[in-house]
């Protein structure tokens, strides 16, 4: 038997309640067996901060639409890697579903310019349009359509929804209340990663949301110290500033949150929860598209244990974490004095200090910490024997 398949494409940035109602009403109207939601592809060089990444838009579409079993998400346009013409997508779907009836869901304002679409007549030959009336009772004249073609347009009346994606994005951050313009899952998804916020606005939002006051103060102190060290040792001060600011972003996370971003723990790592946040912190920043710079990510990843062959930026964040203005452990002045001589002088001292402290408390030592210490000893040619 012929199946009825509705197709609904869009940027879905983010998918909102207007999209969901339109797709559901269209599917109900024709008695659809399947609804394929197709997030479009925006070429990467055009991706502005106001545009979520493709995988994020897909994930938000899944949580918005797929509780209804008729719905599925297709990444066919995203996989093409460039903007698609609707006709190309329809040709592909027609090949996949040669015997079924295809319905293309569009807004009524799009219908007015439909005859300017690339290969619009071919689109109509392959599918029936389901046009949503944005204003009640409004039906465009369909200029340029033949009588046969007019028969291939179905109007549905959906409750008019004045929702602009940019207003929705603003609304999501304007208060703590759940904003009904998107699904609860999408609302949480956006706020969890500070999506649609940019640069310092995003970092500050995440710090305030994820860390306690004392830890935020510490992060700002480390950031300041990292900038100072970067300037002294000829490194990128802006990268040092950001890495310092975000190095402890997962410090207050629950065990489940750590595990979400840090899998494949070794036995030693399992036994030392103090190192979890460096790995989960890097995972959180990277996977959520907050930081894409590998040097910053690695500086976060190794700021607690250290490791062998560290880059200068990694050393800077590691050392800044020991000597930031908020630190007051007994040896801090000595470490500050050594950091003034060289990063390596400070690191030899601090890695030894860490190892001694852990060993005297019968605590496991991460192999990367031992590597870091050995590396520094070799730098100074200090090893005996
Ligand atoms: Fe830390
Ligand atoms: Fe820290």
Short mmCIF file of C-alpha atoms and ligand atoms in Angstrom, two decimals:
data_model
loop_
_atom_site.label_atom_id
_atom_site.label_comp_id
_atom_site.label_asym_id
_atom_site.label_seq_id
_atom_site.Cartn_x
_atom_site.Cartn_y
_atom_site.Cartn_z
CA UNK A 1 0.00 0.00 0.00
CA UNK A 2 1.13 3.52 -0.75
CA UNK A 3 2.49 5.32 2.24
CA UNK A 4 2.06 9.02 2.88
CA UNK A 5 5.30 10.72 3.76
CA UNK A 6 5.52 14.34 4.89
CA UNK A 7 8.78 16.22 4.48
CA UNK A 8 9.63 19.26 6.54
CA UNK A 9 12.93 21.09 6.05
CA UNK A 10 14.31 24.10 7.86
CA UNK A 11 17.19 25.49 9.85
CA UNK A 12 15.55 24.62 13.19
CA UNK A 13 17.71 27.05 15.10
CA UNK A 14 16.18 26.11 17.47
CA UNK A 15 13.15 23.96 16.63
CA UNK A 16 10.21 25.59 18.41
CA UNK A 17 6.60 24.94 19.24
CA UNK A 18 5.47 26.57 15.96
CA UNK A 19 7.47 24.02 13.97
CA UNK A 20 6.14 21.15 16.06
CA UNK A 21 2.47 22.20 15.72
CA UNK A 22 2.81 22.82 12.00
CA UNK A 23 4.38 19.41 11.36
CA UNK A 24 1.86 17.59 13.56
CA UNK A 25 -1.13 19.36 11.99
CA UNK A 26 0.13 18.66 8.50
CA UNK A 27 0.69 15.00 9.33
CA UNK A 28 -2.79 14.70 10.83
CA UNK A 29 -4.40 16.47 7.89
CA UNK A 30 -3.18 13.95 5.32
CA UNK A 31 -2.97 10.96 7.67
CA UNK A 32 0.79 10.64 7.23
CA UNK A 33 2.56 7.36 7.98
CA UNK A 34 5.89 9.07 8.33
CA UNK A 35 7.23 12.61 8.76
CA UNK A 36 10.82 13.29 7.81
CA UNK A 37 12.35 16.36 9.43
CA UNK A 38 15.36 17.64 7.49
CA UNK A 39 17.62 20.23 9.16
CA UNK A 40 19.38 22.14 6.42
CA UNK A 41 23.09 22.59 5.96
CA UNK A 42 24.72 25.95 6.52
CA UNK A 43 28.28 25.80 5.17
CA UNK A 44 30.72 25.97 8.11
CA UNK A 45 32.31 29.26 7.06
CA UNK A 46 28.91 30.90 7.35
CA UNK A 47 28.20 29.54 10.78
CA UNK A 48 27.70 32.57 12.97
CA UNK A 49 27.53 32.40 16.75
CA UNK A 50 23.77 32.77 16.48
CA UNK A 51 23.64 29.49 14.61
CA UNK A 52 23.95 26.25 16.56
CA UNK A 53 26.18 23.59 15.00
CA UNK A 54 24.56 21.03 12.75
CA UNK A 55 24.84 18.22 15.30
CA UNK A 56 23.25 20.44 17.92
CA UNK A 57 20.33 21.31 15.65
CA UNK A 58 19.88 17.60 14.89
CA UNK A 59 19.90 16.72 18.58
CA UNK A 60 17.34 19.44 19.33
CA UNK A 61 15.16 18.18 16.46
CA UNK A 62 15.27 14.63 17.82
CA UNK A 63 14.12 15.75 21.26
CA UNK A 64 11.46 18.10 19.81
CA UNK A 65 9.84 15.82 17.26
CA UNK A 66 10.70 12.19 17.89
CA UNK A 67 8.45 11.47 20.87
CA UNK A 68 5.86 11.08 18.08
CA UNK A 69 6.68 7.71 16.51
CA UNK A 70 5.73 8.92 13.02
CA UNK A 71 8.62 11.37 13.04
CA UNK A 72 12.25 10.82 12.06
CA UNK A 73 15.19 13.14 11.47
CA UNK A 74 17.22 12.97 8.28
CA UNK A 75 20.74 14.38 8.04
CA UNK A 76 20.83 14.05 4.25
CA UNK A 77 21.18 17.79 3.63
CA UNK A 78 23.77 18.23 6.36
CA UNK A 79 25.79 15.36 4.92
CA UNK A 80 25.90 17.05 1.51
CA UNK A 81 28.03 19.74 3.14
CA UNK A 82 26.54 22.59 1.12
CA UNK A 83 23.18 24.25 0.83
CA UNK A 84 20.67 22.02 -0.93
CA UNK A 85 17.93 22.91 -3.33
CA UNK A 86 14.60 21.42 -2.27
CA UNK A 87 14.37 19.69 -5.64
CA UNK A 88 17.62 17.77 -4.98
CA UNK A 89 16.32 16.52 -1.66
CA UNK A 90 13.01 15.49 -3.20
CA UNK A 91 14.73 13.63 -6.05
CA UNK A 92 16.70 11.66 -3.47
CA UNK A 93 13.61 10.88 -1.41
CA UNK A 94 11.68 9.90 -4.52
CA UNK A 95 14.40 7.34 -5.23
CA UNK A 96 14.14 5.99 -1.69
CA UNK A 97 10.34 5.91 -1.74
CA UNK A 98 9.39 5.44 -5.42
CA UNK A 99 5.91 4.11 -4.73
CA UNK A 100 4.88 6.41 -1.92
CA UNK A 101 3.20 9.81 -1.86
CA UNK A 102 5.38 12.69 -0.80
CA UNK A 103 4.06 15.84 0.86
CA UNK A 104 6.20 18.91 1.32
CA UNK A 105 5.35 21.11 4.31
CA UNK A 106 5.95 24.83 3.85
CA UNK A 107 4.77 28.12 5.35
CA UNK A 108 2.20 30.10 3.33
CA UNK A 109 4.61 33.02 2.92
CA UNK A 110 6.93 30.62 1.12
CA UNK A 111 4.09 29.67 -1.19
CA UNK A 112 3.92 33.22 -2.50
CA UNK A 113 7.45 32.99 -3.87
CA UNK A 114 7.24 29.31 -4.73
CA UNK A 115 7.30 29.84 -8.51
CA UNK A 116 10.75 31.41 -8.07
CA UNK A 117 12.16 28.28 -6.48
CA UNK A 118 14.69 26.30 -8.49
CA UNK A 119 12.80 23.66 -10.57
CA UNK A 120 9.51 24.43 -8.82
CA UNK A 121 7.47 22.53 -11.40
CA UNK A 122 9.54 19.42 -10.89
CA UNK A 123 8.99 19.77 -7.13
CA UNK A 124 5.24 19.86 -7.74
CA UNK A 125 5.44 16.84 -10.03
CA UNK A 126 7.09 14.82 -7.25
CA UNK A 127 5.12 16.07 -4.24
CA UNK A 128 2.00 17.73 -2.93
CA UNK A 129 2.51 20.94 -0.99
CA UNK A 130 1.03 21.36 2.45
CA UNK A 131 0.98 25.07 3.05
CA UNK A 132 0.39 26.46 6.49
CA UNK A 133 -1.70 29.50 6.65
CA UNK A 134 0.09 31.91 8.96
CA UNK A 135 -2.96 34.13 9.22
CA UNK A 136 -6.32 32.52 9.72
CA UNK A 137 -8.26 32.07 6.49
CA UNK A 138 -5.53 33.55 4.33
CA UNK A 139 -4.93 31.73 1.07
CA UNK A 140 -2.50 33.09 -1.48
CA UNK A 141 -3.69 33.38 -5.09
CA UNK A 142 -1.23 30.88 -6.56
CA UNK A 143 -0.31 33.09 -9.50
CA UNK A 144 1.59 31.17 -12.14
CA UNK A 145 0.13 27.79 -11.12
CA UNK A 146 -1.84 25.80 -13.74
CA UNK A 147 -5.20 24.37 -12.66
CA UNK A 148 -3.56 20.95 -12.35
CA UNK A 149 -0.80 22.37 -10.21
CA UNK A 150 -3.27 24.20 -7.98
CA UNK A 151 -4.77 20.84 -7.11
CA UNK A 152 -1.44 19.89 -5.60
CA UNK A 153 -1.63 22.46 -2.84
CA UNK A 154 -3.33 21.64 0.44
CA UNK A 155 -3.94 24.39 2.96
CA UNK A 156 -4.01 23.78 6.65
CA UNK A 157 -4.98 26.27 9.23
CA UNK A 158 -2.57 26.27 12.08
CA UNK A 159 -3.03 28.65 14.94
CA UNK A 160 -0.96 31.67 14.00
CA UNK A 161 2.26 31.67 15.98
CA UNK A 162 4.37 34.75 15.99
CA UNK A 163 7.66 33.14 16.91
CA UNK A 164 10.97 34.37 15.65
CA UNK A 165 13.98 32.25 16.43
CA UNK A 166 15.97 35.25 17.58
CA UNK A 167 13.26 36.26 20.07
CA UNK A 168 13.11 32.69 21.32
CA UNK A 169 16.86 32.59 21.84
CA UNK A 170 16.67 35.83 23.81
CA UNK A 171 13.71 34.60 25.86
CA UNK A 172 15.49 31.44 26.93
CA UNK A 173 18.08 33.47 28.86
CA UNK A 174 15.82 36.24 30.12
CA UNK A 175 14.77 34.43 33.29
CA UNK A 176 14.96 31.12 35.05
CA UNK A 177 11.45 30.11 34.15
CA UNK A 178 10.93 27.51 31.48
CA UNK A 179 9.93 29.27 28.27
CA UNK A 180 7.10 27.44 26.54
CA UNK A 181 8.20 28.47 23.05
CA UNK A 182 10.45 25.40 22.83
CA UNK A 183 10.25 21.92 24.35
CA UNK A 184 11.60 21.52 27.88
CA UNK A 185 14.39 19.33 26.49
CA UNK A 186 15.48 22.00 24.01
CA UNK A 187 15.29 24.68 26.71
CA UNK A 188 17.58 22.62 28.96
CA UNK A 189 19.86 21.68 26.07
CA UNK A 190 20.43 25.34 25.20
CA UNK A 191 21.01 26.49 28.77
CA UNK A 192 23.25 23.57 29.68
CA UNK A 193 25.91 24.69 27.21
CA UNK A 194 25.18 28.40 26.96
CA UNK A 195 24.22 27.96 23.31
CA UNK A 196 23.74 31.17 21.32
CA UNK A 197 25.85 33.18 23.77
CA UNK A 198 29.22 34.36 22.59
CA UNK A 199 32.73 34.73 24.05
CA UNK A 200 32.90 36.16 27.57
CA UNK A 201 29.13 36.33 27.83
CA UNK A 202 29.04 32.57 27.35
CA UNK A 203 32.00 31.89 29.68
CA UNK A 204 30.53 34.06 32.45
CA UNK A 205 27.13 32.42 32.07
CA UNK A 206 28.69 28.95 32.39
CA UNK A 207 30.92 29.92 35.34
CA UNK A 208 27.94 31.36 37.23
CA UNK A 209 25.78 28.37 36.45
CA UNK A 210 28.31 25.63 37.16
CA UNK A 211 30.58 26.87 39.94
CA UNK A 212 30.24 28.20 43.48
CA UNK A 213 31.40 31.70 44.34
CA UNK A 214 34.76 30.65 45.76
CA UNK A 215 35.55 28.59 42.64
CA UNK A 216 34.55 31.43 40.32
CA UNK A 217 36.88 33.76 42.22
CA UNK A 218 39.66 31.15 41.94
CA UNK A 219 39.03 30.81 38.18
CA UNK A 220 39.33 34.56 37.68
CA UNK A 221 42.55 34.64 39.74
CA UNK A 222 44.05 31.78 37.70
CA UNK A 223 43.02 33.55 34.50
CA UNK A 224 44.76 36.76 35.61
CA UNK A 225 47.90 34.90 36.63
CA UNK A 226 47.92 32.91 33.37
CA UNK A 227 47.81 36.17 31.38
CA UNK A 228 50.71 37.53 33.43
CA UNK A 229 52.79 34.38 32.82
CA UNK A 230 51.87 34.32 29.12
CA UNK A 231 53.07 37.88 28.72
CA UNK A 232 56.27 37.13 30.61
CA UNK A 233 57.04 33.96 28.63
CA UNK A 234 55.88 35.14 25.19
CA UNK A 235 52.74 33.01 24.88
CA UNK A 236 49.27 33.85 23.60
CA UNK A 237 47.76 35.84 26.47
CA UNK A 238 44.18 35.54 25.19
CA UNK A 239 44.37 31.75 25.06
CA UNK A 240 45.91 31.75 28.55
CA UNK A 241 43.12 34.02 29.80
CA UNK A 242 40.36 31.74 28.47
CA UNK A 243 42.05 28.50 29.59
CA UNK A 244 42.54 29.97 33.08
CA UNK A 245 38.93 31.10 33.26
CA UNK A 246 37.52 27.73 32.27
CA UNK A 247 40.11 25.30 33.68
CA UNK A 248 37.93 24.26 36.65
CA UNK A 249 34.57 24.42 34.88
CA UNK A 250 33.63 20.88 35.99
CA UNK A 251 35.03 21.22 39.52
CA UNK A 252 31.58 21.24 41.16
CA UNK A 253 30.08 18.58 38.90
CA UNK A 254 28.41 15.42 40.21
CA UNK A 255 29.93 11.99 39.54
CA UNK A 256 27.35 11.33 36.79
CA UNK A 257 28.24 14.60 35.10
CA UNK A 258 31.93 13.69 35.17
CA UNK A 259 31.22 10.25 33.70
CA UNK A 260 29.23 11.84 30.86
CA UNK A 261 32.39 13.53 29.63
CA UNK A 262 35.10 11.23 30.93
CA UNK A 263 34.78 7.60 29.96
CA UNK A 264 37.37 4.84 30.03
CA UNK A 265 38.83 5.75 33.41
CA UNK A 266 41.80 3.70 34.58
CA UNK A 267 41.81 2.16 38.07
CA UNK A 268 44.12 4.93 39.27
CA UNK A 269 41.81 7.59 37.87
CA UNK A 270 38.80 5.96 39.47
CA UNK A 271 40.59 6.07 42.81
CA UNK A 272 41.49 9.76 42.56
CA UNK A 273 38.40 11.85 41.92
CA UNK A 274 40.45 15.08 42.16
CA UNK A 275 41.77 14.50 38.65
CA UNK A 276 38.36 13.88 37.07
CA UNK A 277 37.56 17.52 36.44
CA UNK A 278 40.54 18.12 34.17
CA UNK A 279 39.36 15.38 31.78
CA UNK A 280 35.64 16.02 32.07
CA UNK A 281 36.29 19.78 31.82
CA UNK A 282 38.04 19.35 28.50
CA UNK A 283 35.27 16.98 27.35
CA UNK A 284 32.53 19.40 28.36
CA UNK A 285 34.14 22.38 26.60
CA UNK A 286 34.97 20.43 23.45
CA UNK A 287 31.84 18.34 22.98
CA UNK A 288 29.51 21.25 23.55
CA UNK A 289 31.32 23.43 21.02
CA UNK A 290 32.30 25.99 23.66
CA UNK A 291 36.03 25.80 22.88
CA UNK A 292 37.43 24.46 19.62
CA UNK A 293 41.05 25.50 20.10
CA UNK A 294 43.15 22.40 20.85
CA UNK A 295 45.82 24.32 22.74
CA UNK A 296 43.26 25.71 25.18
CA UNK A 297 41.54 22.33 25.47
CA UNK A 298 44.81 20.58 26.26
CA UNK A 299 45.75 23.22 28.83
CA UNK A 300 42.49 22.42 30.63
CA UNK A 301 43.01 18.67 30.16
CA UNK A 302 46.38 18.56 31.95
CA UNK A 303 46.14 21.37 34.49
CA UNK A 304 45.94 19.07 37.54
CA UNK A 305 48.22 16.12 36.78
CA UNK A 306 50.62 17.76 34.36
CA UNK A 307 52.32 15.37 31.94
CA UNK A 308 55.52 14.89 29.97
CA UNK A 309 56.31 17.24 27.07
CA UNK A 310 53.88 19.96 28.01
CA UNK A 311 53.44 22.98 25.77
CA UNK A 312 54.15 26.40 27.24
CA UNK A 313 50.43 27.18 27.42
CA UNK A 314 49.80 23.93 29.33
CA UNK A 315 52.63 24.78 31.73
CA UNK A 316 51.30 28.30 32.20
CA UNK A 317 47.83 27.15 33.26
CA UNK A 318 49.29 24.40 35.46
CA UNK A 319 51.61 26.86 37.23
CA UNK A 320 49.01 29.66 37.39
CA UNK A 321 46.71 27.25 39.21
CA UNK A 322 49.38 26.86 41.93
CA UNK A 323 50.26 30.54 42.37
CA UNK A 324 47.07 32.48 41.65
CA UNK A 325 46.34 35.37 44.03
CA UNK A 326 43.81 33.33 46.02
CA UNK A 327 46.31 30.58 46.93
CA UNK A 328 47.77 30.55 50.45
CA UNK A 329 49.34 27.13 51.12
CA UNK A 330 52.69 27.18 53.03
CA UNK A 331 55.04 26.94 50.01
CA UNK A 332 53.20 29.34 47.72
CA UNK A 333 55.78 32.15 47.96
CA UNK A 334 58.58 29.76 47.04
CA UNK A 335 56.62 28.56 43.98
CA UNK A 336 55.94 32.17 42.97
CA UNK A 337 59.67 32.93 43.24
CA UNK A 338 60.50 29.89 41.08
CA UNK A 339 57.84 30.78 38.49
CA UNK A 340 59.61 34.10 38.13
CA UNK A 341 62.82 32.26 37.15
CA UNK A 342 61.17 29.78 34.74
CA UNK A 343 58.02 27.72 34.30
CA UNK A 344 60.13 24.56 34.60
CA UNK A 345 61.64 25.61 37.94
CA UNK A 346 58.10 25.99 39.31
CA UNK A 347 56.94 22.75 37.76
CA UNK A 348 59.74 20.62 39.15
CA UNK A 349 58.92 21.94 42.59
CA UNK A 350 55.15 21.56 42.34
CA UNK A 351 55.17 18.10 40.79
CA UNK A 352 57.53 16.89 43.52
CA UNK A 353 55.33 18.60 46.15
CA UNK A 354 52.22 16.88 44.74
CA UNK A 355 53.85 13.45 44.63
CA UNK A 356 55.16 13.76 48.19
CA UNK A 357 51.81 14.95 49.48
CA UNK A 358 49.90 12.13 47.79
CA UNK A 359 52.40 9.44 48.79
CA UNK A 360 52.44 10.50 52.45
CA UNK A 361 48.64 10.29 52.51
CA UNK A 362 48.70 6.82 50.90
CA UNK A 363 46.94 8.17 47.85
CA UNK A 364 47.43 6.95 44.29
CA UNK A 365 49.56 9.07 41.98
CA UNK A 366 48.45 9.60 38.39
CA UNK A 367 51.12 8.32 35.96
CA UNK A 368 51.00 11.64 34.11
CA UNK A 369 52.12 13.39 37.30
CA UNK A 370 55.12 11.05 37.53
CA UNK A 371 55.84 11.68 33.82
CA UNK A 372 55.73 15.41 34.45
CA UNK A 373 58.14 15.14 37.40
CA UNK A 374 60.55 12.87 35.47
CA UNK A 375 60.42 15.20 32.51
CA UNK A 376 61.37 18.17 34.66
CA UNK A 377 64.21 16.26 36.33
CA UNK A 378 65.59 15.42 32.90
CA UNK A 379 65.26 19.06 31.79
CA UNK A 380 67.49 20.05 34.67
CA UNK A 381 69.79 17.02 34.36
CA UNK A 382 69.15 16.41 38.05
CA UNK A 383 68.51 12.71 38.14
CA UNK A 384 71.06 10.84 40.14
CA UNK A 385 72.91 7.66 39.15
FE1 LIG B 1 41.55 22.20 38.86
FE1 LIG B 2 42.10 25.36 39.74
#
